[in-house]
Coordinates of C-alpha atoms and ligand atoms in Angstrom, one line a residue:
M47 CA 113.5 90.7 110.2
S48 CA 116.1 89.3 108.1
S49 CA 115.1 91.3 105.1
I50 CA 115.7 94.7 106.6
P51 CA 119.3 95.9 105.6
S52 CA 121.4 95.3 108.7
Q53 CA 123.4 98.1 108.4
R54 CA 120.9 100.6 109.4
K55 CA 120.0 98.6 112.5
R56 CA 122.5 100.6 114.7
R57 CA 121.3 103.2 117.0
T58 CA 122.5 106.4 117.3
R59 CA 123.2 107.2 121.3
I60 CA 124.1 110.2 122.5
A61 CA 127.2 110.7 125.2
L62 CA 126.2 109.8 128.3
L63 CA 126.2 112.7 130.6
P64 CA 126.9 112.4 134.5
A65 CA 124.2 111.1 136.6
T66 CA 123.0 114.1 137.5
A67 CA 123.5 117.9 136.0
L68 CA 123.0 121.1 137.0
L69 CA 120.8 123.8 134.9
L70 CA 120.2 127.4 135.5
V71 CA 117.1 127.8 134.3
G72 CA 115.2 131.6 135.0
G73 CA 117.8 132.2 137.8
A74 CA 117.0 129.0 139.8
V75 CA 119.3 125.9 139.6
I76 CA 117.5 122.7 138.8
V77 CA 119.0 118.8 139.6
Q78 CA 118.2 117.1 136.6
S79 CA 118.2 113.1 136.5
T80 CA 120.3 112.1 133.5
T81 CA 119.5 108.1 132.6
P82 CA 121.5 107.3 129.6
A83 CA 119.2 108.2 126.6
V84 CA 118.9 107.2 123.1
A85 CA 118.6 110.0 120.4
A86 CA 115.8 109.7 117.7
E87 CA 116.8 108.6 114.7
T88 CA 116.6 111.3 112.0
T89 CA 115.9 109.2 108.7
L90 CA 112.5 107.1 108.4
R91 CA 114.6 104.2 107.1
A92 CA 116.8 104.1 110.7
A93 CA 113.8 104.5 112.6
A94 CA 111.8 102.0 111.0
A95 CA 114.7 99.5 111.0
N96 CA 115.4 99.8 114.8
A97 CA 111.3 99.0 114.9
G98 CA 111.8 96.1 113.1
L99 CA 110.1 97.0 109.7
F100 CA 111.1 98.3 106.5
F101 CA 110.0 101.9 105.3
G102 CA 109.7 102.2 101.5
V103 CA 108.7 104.2 98.5
A104 CA 107.4 103.4 95.0
A105 CA 109.8 105.0 92.2
S106 CA 110.7 105.2 88.9
P107 CA 114.4 105.5 87.3
G108 CA 113.7 109.3 86.9
R109 CA 113.0 110.1 90.7
L110 CA 115.6 108.2 91.8
S111 CA 117.3 111.5 93.9
S112 CA 119.9 110.9 96.8
I113 CA 116.6 111.4 99.5
V114 CA 115.5 108.2 98.4
G115 CA 118.4 106.1 99.3
Q116 CA 118.8 108.3 102.6
E117 CA 114.9 107.9 103.8
F118 CA 113.7 104.8 102.8
N119 CA 115.3 101.4 102.8
Q120 CA 112.6 99.3 100.5
L121 CA 111.7 100.2 96.9
T122 CA 108.6 99.0 94.5
P123 CA 108.7 99.9 91.0
E124 CA 105.8 102.1 90.5
N125 CA 105.1 100.9 86.9
D126 CA 108.4 99.5 85.5
M127 CA 107.7 96.0 86.7
K128 CA 103.9 95.6 85.2
P129 CA 103.4 93.4 82.5
S130 CA 102.3 96.4 80.1
T131 CA 106.3 97.0 80.6
I132 CA 107.9 93.7 80.9
A133 CA 106.0 91.0 79.6
T134 CA 105.3 89.8 76.1
S135 CA 102.2 88.0 74.8
T136 CA 103.9 84.6 75.7
G137 CA 104.8 85.5 78.6
A138 CA 108.5 86.4 78.1
L139 CA 109.9 89.0 79.4
Q140 CA 111.2 92.6 77.6
N141 CA 112.1 96.2 78.4
T142 CA 113.9 95.1 81.8
G143 CA 116.1 98.2 81.6
N144 CA 114.3 100.2 84.1
A145 CA 113.2 97.3 86.4
D146 CA 116.9 96.6 86.3
T147 CA 117.9 100.1 87.3
L148 CA 115.4 100.0 90.1
V149 CA 116.8 96.4 91.5
N150 CA 120.9 97.8 91.0
Y151 CA 119.5 101.2 92.9
A152 CA 118.0 99.4 95.6
Q153 CA 120.8 96.7 96.1
S154 CA 123.6 99.8 96.2
N155 CA 121.3 101.2 98.5
N156 CA 120.7 98.7 100.9
M157 CA 117.1 98.8 100.1
V158 CA 114.7 95.6 99.5
V159 CA 112.5 95.6 96.5
R160 CA 109.0 94.4 96.2
G161 CA 108.0 93.3 92.6
H162 CA 104.9 94.7 91.6
T163 CA 103.1 93.2 90.2
M164 CA 102.4 89.9 87.9
V165 CA 98.5 88.6 87.6
W166 CA 96.3 92.3 87.4
H167 CA 93.5 93.2 85.2
S168 CA 95.1 96.5 84.4
Q169 CA 98.2 97.6 82.5
A170 CA 98.8 93.9 81.7
G171 CA 100.0 95.2 78.0
S172 CA 100.3 92.1 75.7
L173 CA 99.6 89.6 78.5
Q174 CA 95.9 90.9 78.2
G175 CA 93.8 87.9 77.9
A176 CA 96.1 85.4 78.3
S177 CA 95.8 81.8 79.1
Q178 CA 96.8 80.5 83.1
A179 CA 99.7 78.6 81.1
T180 CA 100.9 82.0 79.8
L181 CA 100.7 83.8 83.2
N182 CA 102.6 80.6 84.5
T183 CA 105.2 81.4 82.0
F184 CA 105.4 85.2 82.9
I185 CA 105.2 84.5 86.9
G186 CA 108.3 81.8 86.4
N187 CA 110.1 84.1 83.9
A188 CA 109.5 87.3 86.3
L189 CA 110.6 85.6 89.5
T190 CA 113.6 83.7 88.2
R191 CA 115.0 87.2 86.3
W192 CA 115.5 88.8 89.5
G193 CA 115.7 85.8 92.4
N194 CA 116.7 86.7 95.7
R195 CA 117.3 90.3 94.7
I196 CA 113.6 90.8 95.2
A197 CA 112.3 89.9 98.5
Y198 CA 108.4 90.3 97.7
W199 CA 106.6 90.3 94.9
D200 CA 102.9 91.0 94.5
V201 CA 101.7 87.9 92.7
V202 CA 98.0 89.0 92.1
N203 CA 97.1 92.5 92.5
E204 CA 93.7 93.9 92.7
A205 CA 91.7 90.7 92.2
L206 CA 88.6 91.8 94.3
A207 CA 85.2 94.0 93.0
D208 CA 84.9 97.7 94.0
N209 CA 82.1 98.7 96.0
N210 CA 82.2 96.7 99.1
T211 CA 80.5 93.4 97.5
G212 CA 83.3 90.7 98.4
A213 CA 83.0 89.1 94.8
R214 CA 85.9 88.9 92.7
R215 CA 86.4 90.9 89.7
T216 CA 84.7 89.7 86.5
Q217 CA 87.0 90.9 84.0
W218 CA 90.3 89.2 82.8
P219 CA 92.1 87.2 84.4
H220 CA 89.1 86.3 86.3
T221 CA 87.3 85.3 83.3
L222 CA 89.3 82.1 83.7
N223 CA 87.4 81.3 86.8
R224 CA 85.0 78.3 87.2
D225 CA 82.8 77.5 90.1
A226 CA 82.3 74.0 89.0
N227 CA 79.8 73.3 91.8
G228 CA 77.9 76.5 91.9
D229 CA 78.6 77.2 95.3
G230 CA 79.0 80.9 94.9
D231 CA 82.9 80.1 95.7
F232 CA 86.4 79.1 93.7
F233 CA 87.5 77.2 96.8
D234 CA 86.8 73.8 95.8
A235 CA 88.9 71.2 94.2
T236 CA 86.8 70.9 91.1
D237 CA 86.9 74.8 90.6
T238 CA 89.3 76.9 88.5
D239 CA 91.0 80.1 90.5
V240 CA 93.2 82.5 88.6
I241 CA 94.5 83.2 92.1
R242 CA 95.0 79.8 93.7
D243 CA 96.6 78.7 90.2
S244 CA 98.9 81.9 90.1
F245 CA 100.1 81.3 93.6
I246 CA 100.6 77.5 93.1
R247 CA 102.8 78.2 90.3
A248 CA 104.9 80.8 92.0
K249 CA 105.1 78.6 95.0
Q250 CA 106.6 75.8 92.9
V251 CA 109.2 78.4 91.2
V252 CA 110.3 79.6 94.4
Q253 CA 111.4 75.9 96.1
Q254 CA 112.4 74.6 92.9
N255 CA 115.0 77.7 92.1
N256 CA 115.6 77.8 96.3
L257 CA 114.8 81.3 96.5
S258 CA 113.6 83.2 99.8
T259 CA 111.1 85.5 97.5
K260 CA 108.1 85.9 99.5
L261 CA 104.6 86.0 97.5
C262 CA 102.2 88.4 98.1
I263 CA 98.6 89.5 97.3
N264 CA 97.9 93.0 97.0
D265 CA 94.5 95.2 97.1
Y266 CA 92.9 98.2 98.1
D267 CA 90.1 99.0 100.5
I268 CA 90.9 95.9 102.7
E269 CA 92.1 98.1 105.3
G270 CA 89.2 98.2 108.0
L271 CA 87.4 95.7 109.6
T272 CA 84.6 97.9 108.6
V273 CA 84.2 100.9 106.2
Q274 CA 82.5 104.4 107.0
G275 CA 79.4 104.0 109.1
G276 CA 80.2 100.7 110.6
T277 CA 79.3 98.3 107.8
A278 CA 81.0 95.2 107.5
N279 CA 84.2 95.3 105.1
R280 CA 82.9 92.7 102.8
K281 CA 85.8 93.1 100.3
A282 CA 88.5 92.6 103.8
N283 CA 86.6 89.8 104.6
A284 CA 87.0 87.8 101.2
M285 CA 90.8 88.5 101.2
Y286 CA 90.8 87.0 104.6
D287 CA 89.2 83.9 103.0
I288 CA 91.5 83.9 100.2
V289 CA 94.4 84.5 102.5
R290 CA 93.1 81.7 105.0
T291 CA 92.2 78.9 102.3
Y292 CA 95.7 79.4 100.3
R293 CA 97.9 80.3 103.4
Q294 CA 100.1 77.3 101.9
Y295 CA 101.1 79.4 98.8
I296 CA 100.7 83.0 100.2
D297 CA 103.4 84.5 102.3
C298 CA 102.0 88.0 102.5
V299 CA 99.1 90.4 102.3
G300 CA 99.4 93.9 101.2
F301 CA 97.0 96.8 102.3
Q302 CA 97.4 99.2 99.6
A303 CA 96.1 101.8 101.9
H304 CA 95.3 104.8 99.4
F305 CA 93.2 106.7 102.1
N306 CA 90.5 109.4 100.2
D307 CA 87.3 110.3 101.5
N308 CA 85.6 107.3 99.5
P309 CA 83.3 105.5 102.1
N310 CA 85.2 102.4 101.7
S311 CA 88.5 103.9 101.5
I312 CA 88.8 105.8 105.0
I313 CA 90.7 105.2 108.2
T314 CA 88.7 103.3 110.4
G315 CA 89.3 102.7 114.1
D316 CA 89.4 98.8 113.5
L317 CA 92.5 99.0 111.0
Q318 CA 94.6 97.8 113.9
A319 CA 92.4 94.8 114.4
N320 CA 92.2 94.1 110.8
I321 CA 96.0 94.2 110.4
Q322 CA 96.0 91.9 113.7
R323 CA 93.9 89.0 112.2
F324 CA 95.8 88.6 108.7
A325 CA 98.4 88.0 110.8
D326 CA 97.2 85.9 113.1
L327 CA 97.0 83.5 109.9
G328 CA 100.9 83.6 109.9
V329 CA 101.2 85.9 106.9
E330 CA 103.5 89.4 107.2
V331 CA 101.2 92.3 106.2
H332 CA 102.5 95.2 104.4
L333 CA 100.8 99.0 103.6
T334 CA 102.1 99.1 100.3
E335 CA 100.7 102.0 98.6
L336 CA 100.4 104.5 101.3
D337 CA 99.1 108.0 100.6
I338 CA 96.8 109.9 102.7
D339 CA 94.0 112.4 101.6
D340 CA 94.6 115.8 103.0
D341 CA 90.5 116.2 102.9
L342 CA 89.6 112.9 104.8
S343 CA 88.0 114.1 107.6
N344 CA 89.0 117.5 108.9
N345 CA 90.2 119.1 105.8
D346 CA 93.2 119.8 107.3
I347 CA 96.6 119.3 105.2
G348 CA 98.7 120.2 108.0
Q349 CA 98.0 118.4 111.6
G350 CA 95.0 116.5 110.4
Q351 CA 97.0 114.6 107.9
A352 CA 99.6 114.2 110.1
D353 CA 97.8 113.0 112.4
N354 CA 95.8 110.6 110.1
Y355 CA 99.5 109.1 109.1
R356 CA 100.7 108.8 112.8
K357 CA 97.5 106.9 113.3
V358 CA 98.4 104.5 110.3
V359 CA 101.9 103.8 111.1
R360 CA 101.1 103.2 114.7
A361 CA 98.5 100.6 113.8
C362 CA 101.1 98.6 111.7
L363 CA 103.5 99.4 114.5
N364 CA 101.3 97.3 117.3
V365 CA 101.2 94.0 115.1
A366 CA 104.4 92.2 115.2
R367 CA 103.9 90.7 111.8
C368 CA 103.0 94.0 110.2
T369 CA 106.4 94.3 108.9
G370 CA 106.5 97.1 106.3
I371 CA 105.0 100.2 105.1
T372 CA 105.2 101.5 101.7
V373 CA 104.4 105.4 100.6
W374 CA 103.2 105.9 96.7
G375 CA 105.7 108.3 95.9
I376 CA 108.0 110.8 97.1
A377 CA 106.6 114.2 96.9
D378 CA 102.6 115.6 96.3
S379 CA 103.7 117.0 93.0
E380 CA 104.9 113.6 91.4
S381 CA 101.9 111.4 93.0
W382 CA 98.9 109.7 91.1
R383 CA 96.7 111.6 93.2
S384 CA 98.8 115.1 93.3
S385 CA 95.7 117.2 93.7
E386 CA 94.8 115.4 97.1
R387 CA 98.4 116.3 98.3
G388 CA 98.7 112.9 100.2
L389 CA 102.6 112.0 100.7
L390 CA 105.3 113.3 103.0
F391 CA 107.2 115.8 100.7
T392 CA 106.2 118.9 99.0
G393 CA 108.7 120.1 96.1
G394 CA 109.7 117.9 93.0
N395 CA 112.9 116.8 90.5
G396 CA 115.1 116.2 93.4
S397 CA 114.5 119.4 95.7
Y398 CA 112.1 118.4 98.6
Q399 CA 110.6 119.7 101.7
R400 CA 109.5 117.4 104.4
K401 CA 105.8 118.1 105.6
A402 CA 103.8 117.8 109.0
A403 CA 102.9 114.2 107.8
Y404 CA 106.7 113.2 107.3
T405 CA 107.5 114.6 111.1
A406 CA 104.6 112.7 112.4
V407 CA 105.8 109.3 110.8
L408 CA 109.3 109.6 111.8
D409 CA 108.3 110.0 115.6
E410 CA 105.7 107.5 115.6
L411 CA 108.6 105.6 113.7
N412 CA 111.1 106.6 116.3
K413 CA 108.4 105.4 119.4
G414 CA 108.6 101.7 118.3
R415 CA 106.7 99.1 119.0
N416 CA 104.4 98.5 121.8
V417 CA 103.3 94.7 120.4
S418 CA 100.2 93.2 122.4
P419 CA 101.6 90.3 124.4
T420 CA 99.0 88.0 122.6
S421 CA 101.1 88.4 119.4
P422 CA 105.1 88.3 120.6
P423 CA 107.0 88.2 117.2
G424 CA 108.4 85.0 116.4
S425 CA 105.6 83.3 117.9
P426 CA 102.9 82.3 115.0
T427 CA 99.4 81.9 116.5
S428 CA 98.8 79.4 113.3
P429 CA 101.4 76.8 113.2
P430 CA 103.7 77.2 110.3
V431 CA 102.5 75.5 107.1
S432 CA 104.3 72.7 105.3
P433 CA 105.9 74.9 102.0
S434 CA 105.4 72.1 99.9
V435 CA 102.7 72.4 97.2
P436 CA 100.4 70.0 97.3
P437 CA 98.6 69.1 94.0
S438 CA 95.0 69.8 95.3
P439 CA 95.1 72.7 97.2
T440 CA 91.5 73.1 98.6
V441 CA 88.6 71.5 100.2
S442 CA 88.0 67.9 99.0
P443 CA 84.4 66.8 99.1
T444 CA 84.1 64.7 102.0
P445 CA 81.3 61.4 102.1
P446 CA 78.7 62.0 104.8
Q447 CA 79.9 60.9 108.2
P448 CA 77.6 60.1 111.7
P449 CA 77.5 63.2 114.0
A450 CA 80.1 63.7 116.3
G451 CA 81.5 66.1 118.8
C452 CA 83.3 69.4 118.8
S453 CA 84.9 71.9 121.0
A454 CA 85.6 75.5 120.9
S455 CA 88.0 77.7 122.2
V456 CA 88.3 81.6 121.9
S457 CA 91.2 84.3 121.8
L458 CA 90.4 88.0 122.1
N459 CA 92.2 91.0 120.9
S460 CA 90.8 93.8 122.7
W461 CA 90.9 97.6 122.8
N462 CA 89.2 100.3 125.0
G463 CA 85.8 100.1 123.4
G464 CA 85.9 97.1 121.4
F465 CA 87.5 93.6 120.6
V466 CA 87.9 91.0 118.1
A467 CA 87.2 87.4 118.8
T468 CA 88.8 84.5 117.2
V469 CA 86.8 81.0 117.6
R470 CA 88.6 77.8 117.1
V471 CA 85.9 75.1 116.6
T472 CA 88.2 71.9 116.8
A473 CA 86.2 68.3 116.2
G474 CA 86.3 65.2 118.3
S475 CA 87.5 62.0 117.5
A476 CA 85.0 61.8 114.3
P477 CA 84.9 64.2 111.5
I478 CA 81.9 66.5 111.5
N479 CA 79.8 68.0 108.8
G480 CA 78.7 71.3 110.5
W481 CA 78.9 73.2 113.7
S482 CA 77.3 75.9 116.0
V483 CA 79.0 77.9 118.3
G484 CA 77.1 79.4 121.1
L485 CA 78.0 81.8 123.8
T486 CA 76.9 84.4 125.9
L487 CA 78.1 88.3 125.7
P488 CA 78.3 90.4 128.7
S489 CA 75.9 93.2 129.2
G490 CA 77.0 96.0 127.2
A491 CA 78.7 94.3 124.3
T492 CA 77.3 93.8 120.8
V493 CA 78.4 92.2 117.5
S494 CA 79.1 94.2 114.8
N495 CA 80.9 92.0 112.1
S496 CA 81.7 88.3 111.5
W497 CA 83.8 86.4 108.8
N498 CA 83.5 82.8 107.6
T499 CA 80.4 82.5 110.1
T500 CA 76.7 83.1 109.8
A501 CA 75.9 85.1 113.0
S502 CA 72.6 85.4 114.8
G503 CA 71.9 87.7 117.7
T504 CA 74.1 90.8 118.3
S505 CA 73.9 91.0 122.2
G506 CA 73.3 88.4 125.1
A507 CA 73.1 84.8 124.0
V508 CA 74.3 84.8 120.2
R509 CA 75.0 81.9 118.0
F510 CA 77.6 81.6 115.3
T511 CA 77.0 78.7 112.5
N512 CA 79.4 77.2 109.8
V513 CA 79.2 78.8 106.2
S514 CA 79.3 76.4 103.3
H515 CA 83.1 76.1 102.8
N516 CA 84.0 75.2 106.8
G517 CA 81.2 73.0 108.0
R518 CA 83.4 70.0 107.5
V519 CA 86.3 69.3 109.7
A520 CA 88.3 66.1 109.9
A521 CA 88.8 64.2 113.2
G522 CA 91.0 66.4 115.1
Q523 CA 91.1 69.2 112.9
S524 CA 90.1 72.7 113.6
T525 CA 88.7 75.6 111.6
E526 CA 88.2 79.1 112.8
F527 CA 85.7 82.0 112.4
G528 CA 85.6 85.4 113.8
F529 CA 83.6 88.6 115.1
Q530 CA 83.9 92.0 115.9
G531 CA 82.2 94.0 118.5
T532 CA 81.7 97.0 120.9
G533 CA 82.2 96.8 124.6
T534 CA 84.0 93.8 126.5
A535 CA 83.9 90.2 125.9
T536 CA 86.5 89.2 128.6
G537 CA 85.2 86.1 130.1
I538 CA 83.2 84.5 127.2
T539 CA 83.0 80.8 127.2
P540 CA 81.8 79.4 123.9
T541 CA 80.3 76.1 123.4
C542 CA 80.3 73.6 120.2
T543 CA 77.6 71.5 119.1
A544 CA 78.0 69.5 115.8
S545 CA 75.8 68.5 113.5
Ligands
LIG614 O1 105.1 107.4 80.6 C1 104.2 107.7 80.2 C2 104.4 109.1 79.4 O2 105.7 108.9 78.1 C3 103.0 109.7 78.4 O3 103.5 110.7 78.2 C4 101.7 109.8 79.4 C5 100.7 110.3 78.6 O4 99.5 110.2 79.6 O5 101.6 108.5 80.3 C6 102.6 108.3 81.0 O6 102.3 106.8 81.6 C7 101.5 106.9 82.6 C8 102.4 106.3 84.0 O7 101.6 106.3 84.9 C9 103.8 106.9 84.5 O8 103.3 108.2 84.6 C10 100.7 106.2 82.5 O9 99.7 107.0 81.6 C11 99.6 106.0 83.9 O10 98.3 105.3 83.2 C12 100.1 105.7 84.7 O11 99.4 105.8 86.1 C13 99.7 104.5 86.8 C14 98.8 104.0 87.5 O12 99.1 102.9 88.1 C15 98.1 102.7 86.0 O13 97.3 101.9 86.4 C16 100.3 105.2 88.1 O14 101.7 105.9 87.8 C17 100.6 104.4 89.2 O15 101.2 105.0 90.3 C18 99.4 103.6 89.6 O16 99.7 102.5 90.7 C19 98.6 101.7 91.0 C20 99.5 100.7 91.5 O17 100.1 99.9 90.7 C21 98.5 99.6 92.2 N1 97.6 100.2 93.0 C22 96.8 101.8 92.6 C23 98.2 102.4 92.4 C24 97.4 103.9 91.9 O18 96.2 103.8 90.7

């Protein structure tokens, strides 16, 4: 990834020994083969750079001790780029001193910066209650103020409601939203959507100023395909719909990854599959605010927390387009969740000690990626989307069309005991107004979760029909839905019926 500071991409190689070496062990002479070895990196940033991702930290100017530049190659201002600090009520900028300090520090330490954040219901300061026009002014000012010195910007933060409803939030700025046709979403051309309109503005500014800054949407409790107990993660599914629908404006999605013992905020076994399905849309996925409660499942701050960190880092490493991890602070004592001791260091005030969690993360990063051959780096499964900004970003109403045929194909991402199936529905030579896909699951396989479809049946012969926003498909065009299951789905053959 071009944004990863290149000076850290080198590998530290230990000196080559002769082809064999004689070792004296317990009085016995052992002949040891000595193939050339690569020494493990000793900092998070070097290990991450070797694996092709950044490893970052949230910081404020008072926390810029030397460990920040030594251990991390990405920096997110924890509070200093929020509208409450830098926005006036008209969308102009103010008080950018701390943000400048952080950007300058990052630049001189060869770190990538993530701007955090523009459109958010919280910490809005004087921007609270602003119109879309004022938000757009602020978006333009913030993007151009730092330009390419900021590699990623969180354009929209925490747009989705709590408690796994899958709904948007109802407080400002989401009070700007209008569901004009009353179909329950904000995706239609006649609807108003603060997410869409903010990203359209941001993409225009990026293009007009020839910036390389990538535009991200960020949220919490969207990490797993499921939540505790195996229920579908409706918040994650809603985010998936948003990213899929507005893919032409959105470059990256941030899973905040504040893991705690809330049923919606735990580490699930399907974290990797969820990262993968977003990556399959062609966006970069980042874990943007990682901290892990020491009291998740085993009440073990030592090895238990370290193991959990290891799992999360591995899930990212196993998806080629998961290109960065950021921990939300350096030491437990300085964290917004200090009592839960969720970070990689103890100590504080510039004097830090590494925890078992640190060692686990470093070790896992040093193992590098183990990317599924179905998703090689640099070969998007979705075709690249034109960066141009069309005036109408959403699905336009289409007049009724005669019935026509469709076809369906499936791609599987499988692991031991489970799978995610992504099904592509393609209209034939005429447009279709609805579709239904049938397939037969092998014995023992069960559907546990699905998105962008209404599923009937969970085992054996199952059927998936379109939902309101994806039934209409133009001639020769495609739409996708997905489902997750237990067991194995190898060999399933979908058949499509158009309506
Ligand atoms: O700096 C003032 C200090 O002068 C004052 O004495 C003190 C009194 O309360 O407040 C200090 O400001 C606090 C600030 O953190 C800096 O420490 C604010 O009260 C406090 O509200 C603020 O909390 C921040 C929180 O966002 C606000 O929502 C946390 O530091 C920050 O870690 C947290 O970050 C958010 C992400 O932006 C979005 N995702 C969730 C994450 C955790 O809540």
